[in-house]
Coordinates of N, CA and C in Angstrom, one line a residue:
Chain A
X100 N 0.8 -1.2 0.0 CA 0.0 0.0 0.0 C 0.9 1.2 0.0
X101 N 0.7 2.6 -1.1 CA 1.3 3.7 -1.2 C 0.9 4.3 0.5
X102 N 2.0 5.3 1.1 CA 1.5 5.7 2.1 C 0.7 6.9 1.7
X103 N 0.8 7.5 0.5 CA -0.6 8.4 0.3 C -1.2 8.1 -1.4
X104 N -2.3 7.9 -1.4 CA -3.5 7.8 -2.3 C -4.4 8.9 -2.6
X105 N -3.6 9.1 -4.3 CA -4.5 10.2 -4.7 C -5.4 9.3 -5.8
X106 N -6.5 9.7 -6.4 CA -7.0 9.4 -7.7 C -6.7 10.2 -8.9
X107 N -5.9 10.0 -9.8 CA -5.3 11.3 -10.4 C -6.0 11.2 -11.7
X108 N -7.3 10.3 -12.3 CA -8.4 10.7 -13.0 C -8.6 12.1 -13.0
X109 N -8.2 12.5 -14.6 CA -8.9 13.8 -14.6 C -10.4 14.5 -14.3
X110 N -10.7 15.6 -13.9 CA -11.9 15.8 -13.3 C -12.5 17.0 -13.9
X111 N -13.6 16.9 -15.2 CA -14.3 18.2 -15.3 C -15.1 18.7 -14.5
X112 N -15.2 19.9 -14.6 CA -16.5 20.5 -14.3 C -16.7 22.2 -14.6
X113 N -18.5 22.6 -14.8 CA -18.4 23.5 -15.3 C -18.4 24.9 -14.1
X114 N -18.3 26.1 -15.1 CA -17.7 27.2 -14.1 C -18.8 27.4 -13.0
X115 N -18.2 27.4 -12.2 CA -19.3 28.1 -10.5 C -19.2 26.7 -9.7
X116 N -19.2 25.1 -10.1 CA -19.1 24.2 -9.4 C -18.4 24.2 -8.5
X117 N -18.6 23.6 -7.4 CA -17.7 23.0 -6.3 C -17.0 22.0 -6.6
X118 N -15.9 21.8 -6.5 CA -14.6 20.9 -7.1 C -14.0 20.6 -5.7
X119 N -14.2 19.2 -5.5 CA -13.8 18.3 -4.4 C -12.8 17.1 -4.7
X120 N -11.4 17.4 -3.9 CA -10.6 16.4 -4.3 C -10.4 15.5 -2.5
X121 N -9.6 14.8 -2.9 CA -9.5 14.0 -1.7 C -8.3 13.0 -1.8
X122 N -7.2 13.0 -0.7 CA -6.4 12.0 -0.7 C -6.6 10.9 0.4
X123 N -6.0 10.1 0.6 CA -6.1 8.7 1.6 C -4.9 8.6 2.3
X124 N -3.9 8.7 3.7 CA -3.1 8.3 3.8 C -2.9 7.0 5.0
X125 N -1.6 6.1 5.0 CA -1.7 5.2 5.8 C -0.8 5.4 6.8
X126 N 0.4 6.1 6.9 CA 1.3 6.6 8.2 C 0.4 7.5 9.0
X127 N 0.2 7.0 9.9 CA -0.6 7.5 11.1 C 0.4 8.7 11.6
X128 N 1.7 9.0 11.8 CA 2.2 9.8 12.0 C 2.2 11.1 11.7
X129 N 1.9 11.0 10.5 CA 1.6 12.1 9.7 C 1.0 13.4 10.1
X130 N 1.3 14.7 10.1 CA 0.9 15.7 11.8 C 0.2 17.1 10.4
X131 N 1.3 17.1 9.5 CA 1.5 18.4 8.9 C 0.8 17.9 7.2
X132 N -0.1 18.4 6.9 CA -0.5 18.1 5.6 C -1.2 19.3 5.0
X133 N -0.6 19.4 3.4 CA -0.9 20.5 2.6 C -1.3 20.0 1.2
X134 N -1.6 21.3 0.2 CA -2.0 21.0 -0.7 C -1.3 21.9 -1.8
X135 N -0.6 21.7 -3.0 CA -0.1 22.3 -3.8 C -0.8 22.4 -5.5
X136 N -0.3 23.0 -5.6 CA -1.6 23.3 -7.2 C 0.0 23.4 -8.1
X137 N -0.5 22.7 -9.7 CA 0.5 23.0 -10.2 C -0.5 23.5 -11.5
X138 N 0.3 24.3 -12.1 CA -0.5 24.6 -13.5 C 0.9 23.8 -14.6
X139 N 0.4 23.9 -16.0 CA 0.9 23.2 -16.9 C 2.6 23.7 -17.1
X140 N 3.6 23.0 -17.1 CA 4.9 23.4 -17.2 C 5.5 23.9 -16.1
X141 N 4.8 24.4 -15.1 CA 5.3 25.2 -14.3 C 5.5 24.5 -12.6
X142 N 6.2 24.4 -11.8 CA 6.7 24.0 -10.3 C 5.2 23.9 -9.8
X143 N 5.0 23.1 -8.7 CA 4.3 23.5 -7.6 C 4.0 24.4 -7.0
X144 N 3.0 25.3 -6.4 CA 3.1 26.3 -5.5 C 2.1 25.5 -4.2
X145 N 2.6 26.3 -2.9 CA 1.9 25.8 -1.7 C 0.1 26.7 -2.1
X146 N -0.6 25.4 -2.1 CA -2.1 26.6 -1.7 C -2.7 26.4 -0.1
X147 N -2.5 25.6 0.4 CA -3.4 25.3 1.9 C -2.2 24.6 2.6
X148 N -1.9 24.9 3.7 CA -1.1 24.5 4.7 C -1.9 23.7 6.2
X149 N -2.0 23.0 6.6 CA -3.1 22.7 7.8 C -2.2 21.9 9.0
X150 N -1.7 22.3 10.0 CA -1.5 20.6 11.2 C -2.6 20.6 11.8
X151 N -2.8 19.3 12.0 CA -3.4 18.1 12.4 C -4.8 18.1 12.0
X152 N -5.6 18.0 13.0 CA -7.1 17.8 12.1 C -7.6 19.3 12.0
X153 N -8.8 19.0 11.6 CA -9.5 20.3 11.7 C -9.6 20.6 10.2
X154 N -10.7 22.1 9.8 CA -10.6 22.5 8.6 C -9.6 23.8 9.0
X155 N -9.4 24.6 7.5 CA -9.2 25.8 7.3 C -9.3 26.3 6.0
X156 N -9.8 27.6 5.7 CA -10.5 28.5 5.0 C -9.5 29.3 4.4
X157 N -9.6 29.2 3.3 CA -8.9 30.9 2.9 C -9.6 30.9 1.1
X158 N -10.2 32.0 1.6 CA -11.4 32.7 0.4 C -11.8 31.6 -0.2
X159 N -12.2 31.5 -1.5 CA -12.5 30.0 -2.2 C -12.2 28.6 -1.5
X160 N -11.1 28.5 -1.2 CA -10.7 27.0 -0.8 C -10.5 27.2 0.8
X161 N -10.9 25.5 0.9 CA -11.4 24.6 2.1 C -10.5 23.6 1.9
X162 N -9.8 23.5 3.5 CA -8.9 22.3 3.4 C -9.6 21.4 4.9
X163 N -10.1 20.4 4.8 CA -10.2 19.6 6.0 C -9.0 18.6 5.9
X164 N -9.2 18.2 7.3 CA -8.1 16.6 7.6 C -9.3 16.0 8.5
X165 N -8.9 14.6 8.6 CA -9.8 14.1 9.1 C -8.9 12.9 10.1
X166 N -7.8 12.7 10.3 CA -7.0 12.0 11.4 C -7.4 10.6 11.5
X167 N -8.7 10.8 12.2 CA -8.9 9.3 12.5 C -9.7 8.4 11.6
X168 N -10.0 9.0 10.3 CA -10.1 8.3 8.9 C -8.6 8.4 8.2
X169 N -7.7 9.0 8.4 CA -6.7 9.2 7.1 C -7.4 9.7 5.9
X170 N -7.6 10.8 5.8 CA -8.7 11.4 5.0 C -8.3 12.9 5.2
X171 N -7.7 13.3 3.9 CA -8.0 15.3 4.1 C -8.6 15.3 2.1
X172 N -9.2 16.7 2.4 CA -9.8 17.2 1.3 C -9.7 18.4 1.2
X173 N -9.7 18.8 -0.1 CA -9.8 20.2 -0.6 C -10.5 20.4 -1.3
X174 N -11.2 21.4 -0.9 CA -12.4 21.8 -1.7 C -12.5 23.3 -2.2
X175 N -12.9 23.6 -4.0 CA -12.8 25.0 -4.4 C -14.3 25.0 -4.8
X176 N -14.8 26.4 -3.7 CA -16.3 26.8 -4.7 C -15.9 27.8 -5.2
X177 N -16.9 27.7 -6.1 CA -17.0 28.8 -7.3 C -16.0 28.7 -8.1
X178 N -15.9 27.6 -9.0 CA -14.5 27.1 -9.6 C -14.3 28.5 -11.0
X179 N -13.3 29.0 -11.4 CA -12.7 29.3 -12.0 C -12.1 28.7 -13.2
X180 N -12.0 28.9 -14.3 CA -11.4 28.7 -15.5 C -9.9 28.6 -15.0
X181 N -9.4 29.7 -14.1 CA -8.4 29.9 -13.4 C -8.0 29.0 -12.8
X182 N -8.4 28.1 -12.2 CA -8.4 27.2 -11.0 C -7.8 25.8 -11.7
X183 N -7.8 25.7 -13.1 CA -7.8 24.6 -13.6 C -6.3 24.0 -13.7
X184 N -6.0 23.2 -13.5 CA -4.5 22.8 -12.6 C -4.4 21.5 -12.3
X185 N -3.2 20.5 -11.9 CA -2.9 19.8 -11.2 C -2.9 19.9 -9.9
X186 N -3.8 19.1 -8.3 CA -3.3 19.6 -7.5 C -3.4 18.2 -6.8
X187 N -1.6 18.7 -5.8 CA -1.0 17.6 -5.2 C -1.2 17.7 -3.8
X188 N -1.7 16.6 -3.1 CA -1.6 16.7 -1.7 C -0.5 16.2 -1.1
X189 N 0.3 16.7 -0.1 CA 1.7 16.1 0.3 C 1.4 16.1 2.4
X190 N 1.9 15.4 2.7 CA 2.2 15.1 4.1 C 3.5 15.3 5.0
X191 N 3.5 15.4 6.3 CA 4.6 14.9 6.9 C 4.5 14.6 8.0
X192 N 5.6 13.8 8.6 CA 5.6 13.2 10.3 C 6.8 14.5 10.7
X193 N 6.1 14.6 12.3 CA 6.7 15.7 12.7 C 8.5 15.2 13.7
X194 N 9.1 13.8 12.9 CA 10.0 13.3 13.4 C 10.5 12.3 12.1
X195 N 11.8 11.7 12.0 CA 12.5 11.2 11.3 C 12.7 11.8 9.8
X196 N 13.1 11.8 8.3 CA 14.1 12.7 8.1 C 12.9 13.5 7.5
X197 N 11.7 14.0 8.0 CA 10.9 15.1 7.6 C 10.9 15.6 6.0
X198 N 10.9 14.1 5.2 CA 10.4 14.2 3.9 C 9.3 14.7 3.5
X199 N 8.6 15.0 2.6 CA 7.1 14.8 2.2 C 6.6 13.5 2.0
X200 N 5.8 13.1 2.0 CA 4.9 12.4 1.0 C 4.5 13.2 0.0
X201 N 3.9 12.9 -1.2 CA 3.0 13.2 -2.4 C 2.3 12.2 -2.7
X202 N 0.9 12.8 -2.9 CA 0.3 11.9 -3.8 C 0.4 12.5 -5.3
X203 N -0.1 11.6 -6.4 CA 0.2 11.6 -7.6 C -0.2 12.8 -8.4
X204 N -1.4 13.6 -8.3 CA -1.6 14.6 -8.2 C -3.0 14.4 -9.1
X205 N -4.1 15.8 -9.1 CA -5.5 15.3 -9.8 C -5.4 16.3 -10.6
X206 N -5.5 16.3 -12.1 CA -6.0 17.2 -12.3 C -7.3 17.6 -12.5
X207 N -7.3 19.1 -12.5 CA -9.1 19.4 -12.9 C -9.2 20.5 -13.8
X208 N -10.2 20.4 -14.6 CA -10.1 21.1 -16.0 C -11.6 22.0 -15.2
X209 N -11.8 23.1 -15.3 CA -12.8 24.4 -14.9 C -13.2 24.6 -16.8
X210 N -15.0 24.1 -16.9 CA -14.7 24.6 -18.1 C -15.9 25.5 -18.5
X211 N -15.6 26.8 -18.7 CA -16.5 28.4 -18.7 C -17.3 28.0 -19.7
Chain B
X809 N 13.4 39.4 -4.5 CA 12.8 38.2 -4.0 C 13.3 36.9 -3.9
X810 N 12.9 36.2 -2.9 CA 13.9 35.4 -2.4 C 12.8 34.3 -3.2
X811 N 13.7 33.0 -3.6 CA 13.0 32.0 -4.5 C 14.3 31.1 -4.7
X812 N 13.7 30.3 -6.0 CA 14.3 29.0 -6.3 C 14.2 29.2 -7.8
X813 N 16.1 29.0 -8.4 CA 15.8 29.3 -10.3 C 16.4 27.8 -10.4
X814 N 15.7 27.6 -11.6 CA 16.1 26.2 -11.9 C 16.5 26.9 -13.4
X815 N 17.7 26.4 -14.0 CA 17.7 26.0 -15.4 C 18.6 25.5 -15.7
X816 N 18.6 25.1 -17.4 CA 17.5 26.2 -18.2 C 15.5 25.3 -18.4
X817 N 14.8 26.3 -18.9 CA 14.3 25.7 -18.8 C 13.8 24.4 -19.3
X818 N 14.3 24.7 -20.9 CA 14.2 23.5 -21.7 C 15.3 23.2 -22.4
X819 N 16.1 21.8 -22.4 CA 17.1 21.3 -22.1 C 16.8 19.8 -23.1
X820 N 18.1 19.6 -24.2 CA 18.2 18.9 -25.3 C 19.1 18.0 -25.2
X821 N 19.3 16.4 -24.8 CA 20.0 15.6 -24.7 C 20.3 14.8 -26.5
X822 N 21.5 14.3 -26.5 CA 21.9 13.6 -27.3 C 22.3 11.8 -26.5
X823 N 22.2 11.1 -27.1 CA 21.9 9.6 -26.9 C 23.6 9.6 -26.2
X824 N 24.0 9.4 -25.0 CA 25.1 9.2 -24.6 C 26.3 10.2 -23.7
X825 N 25.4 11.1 -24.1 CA 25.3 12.7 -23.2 C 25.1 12.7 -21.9
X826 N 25.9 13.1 -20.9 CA 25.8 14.0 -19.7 C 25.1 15.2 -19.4
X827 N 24.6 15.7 -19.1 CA 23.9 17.0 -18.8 C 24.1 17.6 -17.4
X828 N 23.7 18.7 -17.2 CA 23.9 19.3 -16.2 C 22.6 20.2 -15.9
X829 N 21.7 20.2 -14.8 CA 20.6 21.0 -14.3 C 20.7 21.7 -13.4
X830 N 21.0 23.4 -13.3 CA 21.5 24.2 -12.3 C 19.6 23.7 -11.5
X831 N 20.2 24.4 -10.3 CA 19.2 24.7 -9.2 C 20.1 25.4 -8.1
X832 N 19.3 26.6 -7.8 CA 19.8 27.8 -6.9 C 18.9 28.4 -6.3
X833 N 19.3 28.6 -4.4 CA 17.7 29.0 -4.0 C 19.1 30.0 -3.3
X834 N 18.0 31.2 -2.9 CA 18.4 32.5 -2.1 C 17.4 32.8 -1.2
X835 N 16.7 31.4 -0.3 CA 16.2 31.0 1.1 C 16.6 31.4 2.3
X836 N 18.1 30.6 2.3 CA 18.1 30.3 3.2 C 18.3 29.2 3.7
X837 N 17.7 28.4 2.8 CA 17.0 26.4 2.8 C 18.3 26.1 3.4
X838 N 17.6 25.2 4.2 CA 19.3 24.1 4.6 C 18.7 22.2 4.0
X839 N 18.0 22.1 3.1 CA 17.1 21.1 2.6 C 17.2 20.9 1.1
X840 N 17.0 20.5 0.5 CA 17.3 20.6 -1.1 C 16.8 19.3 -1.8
X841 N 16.1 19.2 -2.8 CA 15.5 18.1 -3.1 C 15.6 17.6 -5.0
X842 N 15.9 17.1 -5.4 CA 15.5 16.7 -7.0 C 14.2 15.6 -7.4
X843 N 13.1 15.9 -8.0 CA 12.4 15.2 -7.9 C 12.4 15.0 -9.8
X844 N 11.4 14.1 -10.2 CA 11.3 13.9 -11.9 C 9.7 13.7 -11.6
X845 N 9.5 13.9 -12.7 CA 7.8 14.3 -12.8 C 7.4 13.2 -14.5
X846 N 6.9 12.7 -14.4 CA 6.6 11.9 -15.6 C 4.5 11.7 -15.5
X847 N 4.4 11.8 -16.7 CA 2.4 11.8 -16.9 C 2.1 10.7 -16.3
X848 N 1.0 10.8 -15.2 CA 1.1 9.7 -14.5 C 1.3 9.3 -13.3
X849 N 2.4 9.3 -12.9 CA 3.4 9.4 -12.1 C 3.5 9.9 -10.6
X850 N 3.5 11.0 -11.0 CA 3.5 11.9 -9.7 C 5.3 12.2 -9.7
X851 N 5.3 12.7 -8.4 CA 7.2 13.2 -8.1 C 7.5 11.9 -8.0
X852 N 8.6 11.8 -8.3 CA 9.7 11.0 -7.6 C 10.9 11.6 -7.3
X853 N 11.2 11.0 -6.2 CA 13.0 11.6 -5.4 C 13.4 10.6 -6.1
X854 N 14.5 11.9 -6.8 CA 16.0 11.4 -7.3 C 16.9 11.5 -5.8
X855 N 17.1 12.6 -5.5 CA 18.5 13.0 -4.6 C 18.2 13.8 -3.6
X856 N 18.0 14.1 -2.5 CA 18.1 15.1 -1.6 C 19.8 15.4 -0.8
X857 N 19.6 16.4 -0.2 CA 20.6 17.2 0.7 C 20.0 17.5 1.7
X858 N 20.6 17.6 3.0 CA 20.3 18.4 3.9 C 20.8 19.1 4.9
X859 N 22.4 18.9 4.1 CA 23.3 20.1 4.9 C 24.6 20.6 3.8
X860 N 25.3 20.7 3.7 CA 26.4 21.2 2.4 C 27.1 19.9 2.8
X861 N 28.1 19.7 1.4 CA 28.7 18.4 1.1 C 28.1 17.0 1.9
X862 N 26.8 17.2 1.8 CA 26.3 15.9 2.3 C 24.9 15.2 1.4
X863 N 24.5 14.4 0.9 CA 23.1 14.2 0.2 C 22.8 12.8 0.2
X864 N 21.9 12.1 -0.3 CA 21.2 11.1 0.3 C 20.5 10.6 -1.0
X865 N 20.2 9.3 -1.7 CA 20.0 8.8 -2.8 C 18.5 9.1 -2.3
X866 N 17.8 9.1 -3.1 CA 15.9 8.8 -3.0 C 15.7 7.6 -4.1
X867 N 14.3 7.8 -4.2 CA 14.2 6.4 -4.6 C 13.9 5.8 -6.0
X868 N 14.4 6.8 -6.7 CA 14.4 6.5 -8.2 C 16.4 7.0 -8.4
X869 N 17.4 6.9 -8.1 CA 19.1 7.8 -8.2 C 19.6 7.0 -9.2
X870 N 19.4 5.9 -9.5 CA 20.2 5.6 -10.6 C 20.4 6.0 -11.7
X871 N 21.6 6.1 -12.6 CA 21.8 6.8 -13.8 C 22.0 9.0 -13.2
X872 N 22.4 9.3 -12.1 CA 21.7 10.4 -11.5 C 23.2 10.8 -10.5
X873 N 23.8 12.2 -10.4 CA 24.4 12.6 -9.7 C 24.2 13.6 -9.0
X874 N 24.2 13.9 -8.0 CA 24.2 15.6 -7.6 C 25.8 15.9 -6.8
X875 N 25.7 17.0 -6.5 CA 26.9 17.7 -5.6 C 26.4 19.0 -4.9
X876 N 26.8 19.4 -3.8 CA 26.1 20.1 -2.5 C 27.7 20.5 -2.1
X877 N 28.0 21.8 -2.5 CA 29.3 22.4 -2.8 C 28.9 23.7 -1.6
X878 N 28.1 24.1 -2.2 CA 27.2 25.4 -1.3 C 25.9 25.7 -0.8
X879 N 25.9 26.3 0.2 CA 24.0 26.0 1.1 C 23.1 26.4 -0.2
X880 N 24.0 27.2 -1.3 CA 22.5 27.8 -2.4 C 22.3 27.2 -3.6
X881 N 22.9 25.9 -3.6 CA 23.2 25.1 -5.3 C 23.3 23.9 -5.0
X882 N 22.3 22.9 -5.9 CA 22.4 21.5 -5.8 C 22.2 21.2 -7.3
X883 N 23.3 21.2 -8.2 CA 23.1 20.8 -9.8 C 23.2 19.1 -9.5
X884 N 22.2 19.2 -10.8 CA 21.7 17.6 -11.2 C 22.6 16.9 -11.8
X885 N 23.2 16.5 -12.6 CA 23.8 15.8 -13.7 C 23.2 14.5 -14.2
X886 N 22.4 14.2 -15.3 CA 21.7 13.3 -16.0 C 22.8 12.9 -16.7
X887 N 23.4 11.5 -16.2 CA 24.3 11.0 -17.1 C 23.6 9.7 -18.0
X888 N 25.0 9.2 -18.7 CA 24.6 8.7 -19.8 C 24.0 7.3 -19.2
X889 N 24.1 7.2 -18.3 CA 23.7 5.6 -17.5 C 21.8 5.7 -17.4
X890 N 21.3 6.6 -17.2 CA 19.8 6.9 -17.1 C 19.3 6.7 -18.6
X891 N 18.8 5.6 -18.9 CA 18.0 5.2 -20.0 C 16.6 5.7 -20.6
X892 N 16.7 6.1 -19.6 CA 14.8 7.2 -19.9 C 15.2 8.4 -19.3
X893 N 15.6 9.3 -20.0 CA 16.2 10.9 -19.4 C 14.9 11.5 -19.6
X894 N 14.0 11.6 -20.3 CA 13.3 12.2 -21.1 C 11.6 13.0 -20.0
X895 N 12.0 13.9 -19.0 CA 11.1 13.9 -18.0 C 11.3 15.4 -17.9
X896 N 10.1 16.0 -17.0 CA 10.4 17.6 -16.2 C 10.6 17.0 -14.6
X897 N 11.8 17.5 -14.4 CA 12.4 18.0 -13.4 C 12.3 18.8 -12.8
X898 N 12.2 19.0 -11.3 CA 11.7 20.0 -10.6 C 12.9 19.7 -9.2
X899 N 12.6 20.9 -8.8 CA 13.8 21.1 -8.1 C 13.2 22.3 -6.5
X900 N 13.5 21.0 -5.4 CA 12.7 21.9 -4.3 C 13.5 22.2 -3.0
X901 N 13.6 23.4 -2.4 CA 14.2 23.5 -0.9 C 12.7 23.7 0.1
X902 N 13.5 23.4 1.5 CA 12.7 23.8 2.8 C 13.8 24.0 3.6
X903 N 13.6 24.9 4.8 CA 14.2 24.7 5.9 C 14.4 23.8 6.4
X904 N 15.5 23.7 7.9 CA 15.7 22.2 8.1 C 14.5 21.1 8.6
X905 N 13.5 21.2 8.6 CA 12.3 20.6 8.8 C 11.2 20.5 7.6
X906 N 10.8 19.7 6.5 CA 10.2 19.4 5.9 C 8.9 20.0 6.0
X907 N 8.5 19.9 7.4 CA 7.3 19.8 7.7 C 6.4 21.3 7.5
X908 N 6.6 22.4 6.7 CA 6.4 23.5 6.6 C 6.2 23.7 5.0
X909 N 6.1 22.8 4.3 CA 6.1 22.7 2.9 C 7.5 23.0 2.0
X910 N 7.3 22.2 1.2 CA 8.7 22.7 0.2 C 8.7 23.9 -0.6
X911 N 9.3 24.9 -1.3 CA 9.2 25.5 -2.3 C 10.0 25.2 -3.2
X912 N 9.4 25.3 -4.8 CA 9.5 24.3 -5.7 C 10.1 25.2 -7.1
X913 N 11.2 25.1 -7.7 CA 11.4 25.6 -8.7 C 10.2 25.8 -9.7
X914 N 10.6 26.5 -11.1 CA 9.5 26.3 -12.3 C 9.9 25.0 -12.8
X915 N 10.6 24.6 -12.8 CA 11.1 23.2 -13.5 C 12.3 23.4 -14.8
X916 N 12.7 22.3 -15.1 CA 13.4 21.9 -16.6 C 12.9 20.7 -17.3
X917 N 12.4 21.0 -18.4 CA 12.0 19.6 -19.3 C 13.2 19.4 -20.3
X918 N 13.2 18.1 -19.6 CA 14.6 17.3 -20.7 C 14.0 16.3 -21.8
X919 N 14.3 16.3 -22.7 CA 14.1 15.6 -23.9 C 15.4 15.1 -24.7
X920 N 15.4 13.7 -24.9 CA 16.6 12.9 -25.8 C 16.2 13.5 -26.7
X921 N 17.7 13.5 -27.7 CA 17.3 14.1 -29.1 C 18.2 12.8 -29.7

């Protein structure tokens, strides 16, 4: 078993929808989990940052964790043409050599 | 502005060729990462660092060199031993703790010619 599971099936949907993604992980350790957006050609950038459970907000996007499922999600309303991107969820344990995890990444096509 | 330059961006191998991929961050980072990106896929670790003259194989290194000379430069070298060169490359630092997210070059796409 990967210690994180993304579904990286591409995902339409049209503009104004809610776009819900979701990763799985299996190191229970795991404290610090985020979410990165890539657009085409270009690096990663950090979008949601979150430790431990709980949600957090910032404007459009919603990041929960869920701990005692291994379960975080990010969610964008009011999707944007703009929005349309690869995005990777990554992890960490807050002990030993404080790699990331990545999942494989999803993309999602926003289409106006 | 303090960041991470990767280049160049787009980068032309010949069948038996060595290459070289700068990466240069003005962080700060004491962390350094090379990852390959293929459709599909997701990252994979080639090489990390995490202190100067010191680095650590990940889990795709074969055919793959790095060198950690200075806290602000960790070049790649794609030698001729890597049979499938043909990937974007990305190239990431963090401080000495992972756990605060990486920051990620724009990348280099290498293509065999």
């Amino acid at each position: 078993q990967k210690e994180v599971e993304q579904d990286p099936g591409p995902l339409s949907v049209p503009e104004g929808a809610i776009v819900s993604l979701n990763c799985t992980y299996s190191n229970s350790a795991f404290q610090y989990f985020m979410w990165y957006r890539q657009y085409s050609r270009k690096g990663p950038e950090l979008l949601m940052y979150t430790y431990s459970s709980g949600n957090k907000e910032d404007g459009r996007f919603t990041a929960q964790v869920d701990k005692s499922s291994k379960y975080i999600s990010l969610f964008i309303r009011d999707s944007q043409p703009s929005d349309s991107a690869t995005y990777l969820c990554a992890m960490s344990a807050p002990y030993g050599n404080n790699r990331l995890a990545f999942g494989k990444g999803n993309q999602v096509v926003v289409i106006p | 502005d303090g960041g991470i330059t990767q280049s160049p961006k787009y980068l032309f191998r010949k069948e038996g060729q060595n290459v070289t991929l700068s990466c240069e961050q003005n962080l700060n980072h004491d962390a350094m990462y090379w990852y390959r990106q293929d459709p599909g896929q997701g990252l994979r670790l080639i090489y990390y660092s995490q202190i100067v003259n010191d680095f650590q194989k990940g889990d795709i290194a074969e055919g793959y060199s790095v060198s950690r000379e200075k806290k602000e430069s960790f070049p790649l070298t794609v030698t001729s031993a890597q049979k499938n060169p043909t990937a974007f490359y990305l190239c990431a630092s963090t401080r000495q703790t992972g756990n605060y997210g990486y920051t990620f070059g724009s990348g280099t796409r290498l293509t065999v010619v």
